[in-house]
Coordinates of C-alpha atoms in Angstrom, one line a residue:
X1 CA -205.4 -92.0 16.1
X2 CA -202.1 -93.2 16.7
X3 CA -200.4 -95.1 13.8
X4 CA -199.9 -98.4 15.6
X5 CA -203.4 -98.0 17.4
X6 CA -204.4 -97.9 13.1
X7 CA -202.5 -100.5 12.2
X8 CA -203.7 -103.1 15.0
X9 CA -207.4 -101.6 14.3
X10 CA -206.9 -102.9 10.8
X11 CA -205.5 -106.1 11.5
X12 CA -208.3 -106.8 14.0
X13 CA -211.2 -106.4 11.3
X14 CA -208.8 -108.7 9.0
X15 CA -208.9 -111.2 11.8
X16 CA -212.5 -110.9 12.6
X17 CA -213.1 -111.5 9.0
X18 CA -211.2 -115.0 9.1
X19 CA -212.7 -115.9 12.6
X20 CA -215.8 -115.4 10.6
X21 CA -215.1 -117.5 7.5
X22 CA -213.9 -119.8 10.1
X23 CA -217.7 -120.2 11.9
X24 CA -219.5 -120.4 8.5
X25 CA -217.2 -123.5 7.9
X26 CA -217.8 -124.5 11.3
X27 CA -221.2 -124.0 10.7
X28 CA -221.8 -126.1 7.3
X29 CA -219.7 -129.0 8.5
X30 CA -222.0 -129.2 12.0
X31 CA -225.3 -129.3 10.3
X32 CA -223.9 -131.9 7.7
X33 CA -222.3 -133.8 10.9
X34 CA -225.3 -134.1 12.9
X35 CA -227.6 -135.5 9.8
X36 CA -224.5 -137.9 9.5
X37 CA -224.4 -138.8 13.0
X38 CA -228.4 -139.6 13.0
X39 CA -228.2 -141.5 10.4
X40 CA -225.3 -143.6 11.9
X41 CA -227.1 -144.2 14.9
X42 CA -230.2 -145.4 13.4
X43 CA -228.0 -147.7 11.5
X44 CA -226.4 -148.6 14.3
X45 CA -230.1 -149.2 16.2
X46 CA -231.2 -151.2 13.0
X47 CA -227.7 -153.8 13.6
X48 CA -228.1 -154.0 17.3
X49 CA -232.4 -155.2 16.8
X50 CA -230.6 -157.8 13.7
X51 CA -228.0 -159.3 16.7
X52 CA -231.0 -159.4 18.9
X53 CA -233.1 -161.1 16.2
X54 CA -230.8 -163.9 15.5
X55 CA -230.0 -164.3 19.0
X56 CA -234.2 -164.6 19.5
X57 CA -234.3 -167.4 16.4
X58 CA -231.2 -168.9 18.2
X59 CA -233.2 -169.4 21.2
X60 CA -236.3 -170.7 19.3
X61 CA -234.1 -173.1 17.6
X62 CA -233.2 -174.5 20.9
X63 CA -236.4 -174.8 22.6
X64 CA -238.2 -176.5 19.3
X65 CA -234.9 -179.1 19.1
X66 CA -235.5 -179.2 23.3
X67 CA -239.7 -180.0 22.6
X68 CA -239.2 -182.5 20.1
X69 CA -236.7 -184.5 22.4
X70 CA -239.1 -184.1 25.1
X71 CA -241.8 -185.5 22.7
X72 CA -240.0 -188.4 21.5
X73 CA -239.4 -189.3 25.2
X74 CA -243.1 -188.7 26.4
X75 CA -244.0 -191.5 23.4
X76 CA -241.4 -193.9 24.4
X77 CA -242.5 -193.6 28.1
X78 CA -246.7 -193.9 26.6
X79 CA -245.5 -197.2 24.9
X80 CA -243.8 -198.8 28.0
X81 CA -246.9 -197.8 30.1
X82 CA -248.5 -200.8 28.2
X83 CA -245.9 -203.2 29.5
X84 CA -246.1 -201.9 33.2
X85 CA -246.3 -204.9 35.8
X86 CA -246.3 -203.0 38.6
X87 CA -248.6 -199.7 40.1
X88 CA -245.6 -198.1 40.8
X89 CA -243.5 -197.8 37.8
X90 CA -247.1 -197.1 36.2
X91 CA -247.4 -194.0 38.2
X92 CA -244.0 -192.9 37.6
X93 CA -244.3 -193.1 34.0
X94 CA -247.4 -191.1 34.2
X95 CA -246.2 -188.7 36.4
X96 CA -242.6 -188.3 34.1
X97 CA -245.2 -187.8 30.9
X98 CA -247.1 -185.1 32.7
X99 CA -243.5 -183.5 33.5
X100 CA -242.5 -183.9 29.7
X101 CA -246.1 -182.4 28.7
X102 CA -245.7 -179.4 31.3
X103 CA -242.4 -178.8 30.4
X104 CA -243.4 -178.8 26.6
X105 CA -245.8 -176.4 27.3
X106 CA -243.7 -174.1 29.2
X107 CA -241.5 -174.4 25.5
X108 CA -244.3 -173.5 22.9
X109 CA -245.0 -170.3 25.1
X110 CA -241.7 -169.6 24.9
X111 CA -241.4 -170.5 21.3
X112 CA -244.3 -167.9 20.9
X113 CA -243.0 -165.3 22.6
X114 CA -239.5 -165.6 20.4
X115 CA -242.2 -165.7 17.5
X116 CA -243.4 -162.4 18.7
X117 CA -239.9 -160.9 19.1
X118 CA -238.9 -161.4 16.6
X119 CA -241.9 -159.8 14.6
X120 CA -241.9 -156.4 17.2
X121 CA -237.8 -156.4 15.9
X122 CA -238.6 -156.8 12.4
X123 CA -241.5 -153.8 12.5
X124 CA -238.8 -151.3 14.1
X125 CA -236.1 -152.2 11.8
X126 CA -238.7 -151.6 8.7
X127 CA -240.0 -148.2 10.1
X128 CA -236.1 -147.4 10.3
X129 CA -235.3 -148.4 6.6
X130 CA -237.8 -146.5 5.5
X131 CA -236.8 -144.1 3.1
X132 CA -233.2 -145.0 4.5
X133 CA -232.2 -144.9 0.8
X134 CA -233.3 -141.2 -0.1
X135 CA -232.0 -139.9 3.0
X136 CA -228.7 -141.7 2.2
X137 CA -228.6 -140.2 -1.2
X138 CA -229.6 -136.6 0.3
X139 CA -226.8 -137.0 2.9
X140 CA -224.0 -137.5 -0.1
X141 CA -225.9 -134.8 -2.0
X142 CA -225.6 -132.7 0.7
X143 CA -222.1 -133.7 2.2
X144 CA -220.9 -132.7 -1.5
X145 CA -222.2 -129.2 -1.4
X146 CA -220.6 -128.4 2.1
X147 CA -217.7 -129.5 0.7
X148 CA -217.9 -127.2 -1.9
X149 CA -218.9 -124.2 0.3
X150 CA -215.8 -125.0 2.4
X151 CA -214.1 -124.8 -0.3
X152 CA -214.7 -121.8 -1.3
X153 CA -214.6 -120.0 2.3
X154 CA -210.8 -121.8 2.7
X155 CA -210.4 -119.9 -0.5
X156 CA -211.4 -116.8 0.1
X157 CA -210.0 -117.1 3.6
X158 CA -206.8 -118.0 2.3
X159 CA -206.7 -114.7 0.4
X160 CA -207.4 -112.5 3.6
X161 CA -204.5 -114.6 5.8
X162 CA -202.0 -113.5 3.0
X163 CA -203.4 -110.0 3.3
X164 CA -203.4 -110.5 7.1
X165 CA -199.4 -111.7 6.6
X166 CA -198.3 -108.7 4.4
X167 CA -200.1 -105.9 7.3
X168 CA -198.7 -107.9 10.9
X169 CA -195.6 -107.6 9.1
X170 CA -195.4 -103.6 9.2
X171 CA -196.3 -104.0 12.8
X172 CA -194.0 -103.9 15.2
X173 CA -193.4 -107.5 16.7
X174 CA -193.5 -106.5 20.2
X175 CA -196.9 -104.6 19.8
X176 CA -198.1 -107.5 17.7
X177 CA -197.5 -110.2 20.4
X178 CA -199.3 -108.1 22.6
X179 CA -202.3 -107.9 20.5
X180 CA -202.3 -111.3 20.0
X181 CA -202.2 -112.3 23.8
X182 CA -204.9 -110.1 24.0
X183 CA -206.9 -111.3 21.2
X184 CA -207.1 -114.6 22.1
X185 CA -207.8 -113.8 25.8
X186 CA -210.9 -111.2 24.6
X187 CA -212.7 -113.0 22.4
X188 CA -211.2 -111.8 18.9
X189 CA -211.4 -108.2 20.3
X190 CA -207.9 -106.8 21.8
X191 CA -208.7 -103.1 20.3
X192 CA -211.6 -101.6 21.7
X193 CA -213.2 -97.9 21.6
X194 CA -213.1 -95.4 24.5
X195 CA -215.9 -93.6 24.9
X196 CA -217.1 -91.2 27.3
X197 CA -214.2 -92.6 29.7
X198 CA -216.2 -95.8 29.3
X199 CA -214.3 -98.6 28.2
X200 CA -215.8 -100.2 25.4
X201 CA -214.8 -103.6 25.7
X202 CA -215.3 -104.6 29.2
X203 CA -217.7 -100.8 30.1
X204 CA -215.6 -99.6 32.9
X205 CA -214.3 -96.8 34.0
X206 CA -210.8 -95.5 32.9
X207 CA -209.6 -93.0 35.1
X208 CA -209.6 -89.6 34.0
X209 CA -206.3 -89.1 33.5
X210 CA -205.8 -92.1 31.5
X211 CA -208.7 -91.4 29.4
X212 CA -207.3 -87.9 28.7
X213 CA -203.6 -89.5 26.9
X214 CA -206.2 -92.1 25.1
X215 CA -208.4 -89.0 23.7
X216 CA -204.4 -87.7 22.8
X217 CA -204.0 -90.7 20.7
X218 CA -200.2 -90.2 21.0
X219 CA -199.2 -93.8 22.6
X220 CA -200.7 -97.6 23.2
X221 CA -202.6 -97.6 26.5
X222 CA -204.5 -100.5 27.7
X223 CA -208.0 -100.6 29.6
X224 CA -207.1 -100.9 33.0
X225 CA -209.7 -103.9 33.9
X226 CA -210.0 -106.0 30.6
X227 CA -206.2 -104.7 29.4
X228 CA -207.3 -104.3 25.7
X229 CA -205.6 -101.9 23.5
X230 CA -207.9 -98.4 23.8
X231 CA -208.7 -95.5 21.1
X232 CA -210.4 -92.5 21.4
X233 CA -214.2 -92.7 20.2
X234 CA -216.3 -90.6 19.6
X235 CA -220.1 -91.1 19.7
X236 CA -220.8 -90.6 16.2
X237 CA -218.4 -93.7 15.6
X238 CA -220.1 -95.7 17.8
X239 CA -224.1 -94.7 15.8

C-alpha cells in the first residue's frame, strides 16, 4: 500500500474512533435531555392549569360579589312592593325581581361550573405531581452520572486527538486537506477499499485502467464517482 494511502488509512480509524466517542456523548446527553424536557413540560402543564385555576376562582369571586348585589336589590325592591300605590309600578317591581332572580340563577350555575373547574384542574395537577419528587431526584441522580460518563469519553477522547495531532502532522498538508474535504463530504469515510474494480465506498465501477495503478498502490487515486481516496483490497480484507 502506498505510504500516504497508510498514513491517511490510519488517521481515518483515529477519526472514526473520536466521531465515535463523540455519538456516545451525543448519546448520554439526549436520553438525559429528553427525561429533562418531559419533566419541564409537565411542570410547565401543572403552572398553566394553576393560572387557569386562579383565573376560574377569579371569576367565581365576581359572580358571588355580582349575586349578592343582585340579592340585596331583589329585597329592597320586595320591601317597596308593600308600599306600591299603583298596578303599574307593582308590576314593574315584580317583573325587575323576577329579572334579579333569573339572573341570579344564571350566576349559581355559573358559580358551579367554576366550582367544577376548578376541581377537574386540581385532579390533573395531582396526577402530575405524583411522584414528581422521585422523578426529580432520579433526574439529578441521573444527570450526575452522564456527566460523569462524558467525562470520561472527553477524556479518553482528548487522548486520541493528541494522538490524532502527532500522525496529521507527518502527513503531507496538501494530501491532508484533501482527506479532510473528503471526510466531511463522505460521512467520516474519505479512504475506502477497491475491490474487484468495485468501489467500496460508493460500489461503482472504476475503470479498468484505473483500477490497475490502484492494485499498483504506487500513487493517491480517487474513485471516480464518490472521489474518495482508493486502496487495493483484497477479499480476504474485506471477510
Amino acid at each position: 500500500m502506498n505510504e500516504e494511502i497508510k498514513q491517511l488509512s490510519e488517521l481515518q480509524e483515529i477519526d472514526l474512533q473520536i466521531a465515535k466517542f463523540d455519538e456516545e456523548m451525543a448519546a448520554c446527553r439526549q436520553a438525559l435531555e429528553k427525561r429533562q424536557k418531559l419533566f419541564a413540560e409537565r411542570q410547565a402543564s401543572i403552572e398553566e392549569l394553576k393560572k387557569k385555576i386562579a383565573a376560574v376562582e377569579a371569576k367565581h369571586r365576581e359572580l358571588e360579589a355580582a349575586h349578592a348585589d343582585e340579592l340585596s336589590r331583589i329585597k329592597e325592591r320586595q320591601s317597596k312592593m308593600m308600599q306600591v300605590q299603583t298596578n303599574r309600578e307593582y308590576q314593574s317591581l315584580l317583573k325587575e325581581i323576577e329579572d334579579g332572580k333569573r339572573g341570579n340563577k344564571e350566576r349559581e350555575d355559573e358559580m358551579v361550573q367554576c366550582l367544577e373547574q376548578v376541581e377537574s384542574f386540581n385532579k390533573i395537577i395531582a396526577e402530575q405531581q405524583n411522584g414528581r419528587e422521585d422523578e426529580e431526584k432520579s433526574l439529578a441522580a441521573d444527570a450526575e452520572q452522564v456527566n460523569l460518563q462524558v467525562a470520561e469519553l472527553s477524556e479518553k477522547k482528548g487522548a486520541v486527538l493528541e494522538e490524532r495531532s502527532k500522525m496529521a502532522k507527518s502527513c503531507k498538508a496538501a494530501i491532508l486537506r484533501r482527506y479532510d474535504i473528503l471526510r466531511s463530504r463522505r460521512n467520516g469515510r474519505a479512504v475506502v477499499g477497491a475491490m474487484n474494480g468495485v468501489c467500496q465506498g460508493c460500489f461503482m465501477n472504476i475503470p479498468a485502467q484505473q483500477y490497475n495503478e490502484v492494485m499498483k498502490g504506487e500513487q493517491v487515486l480517487n474513485c471516480p464517482t464518490c472521489q474518495r481516496i482508493l486502496f487495493h483490497q483484497v477479499a480476504c480484507e474485506a471477510e
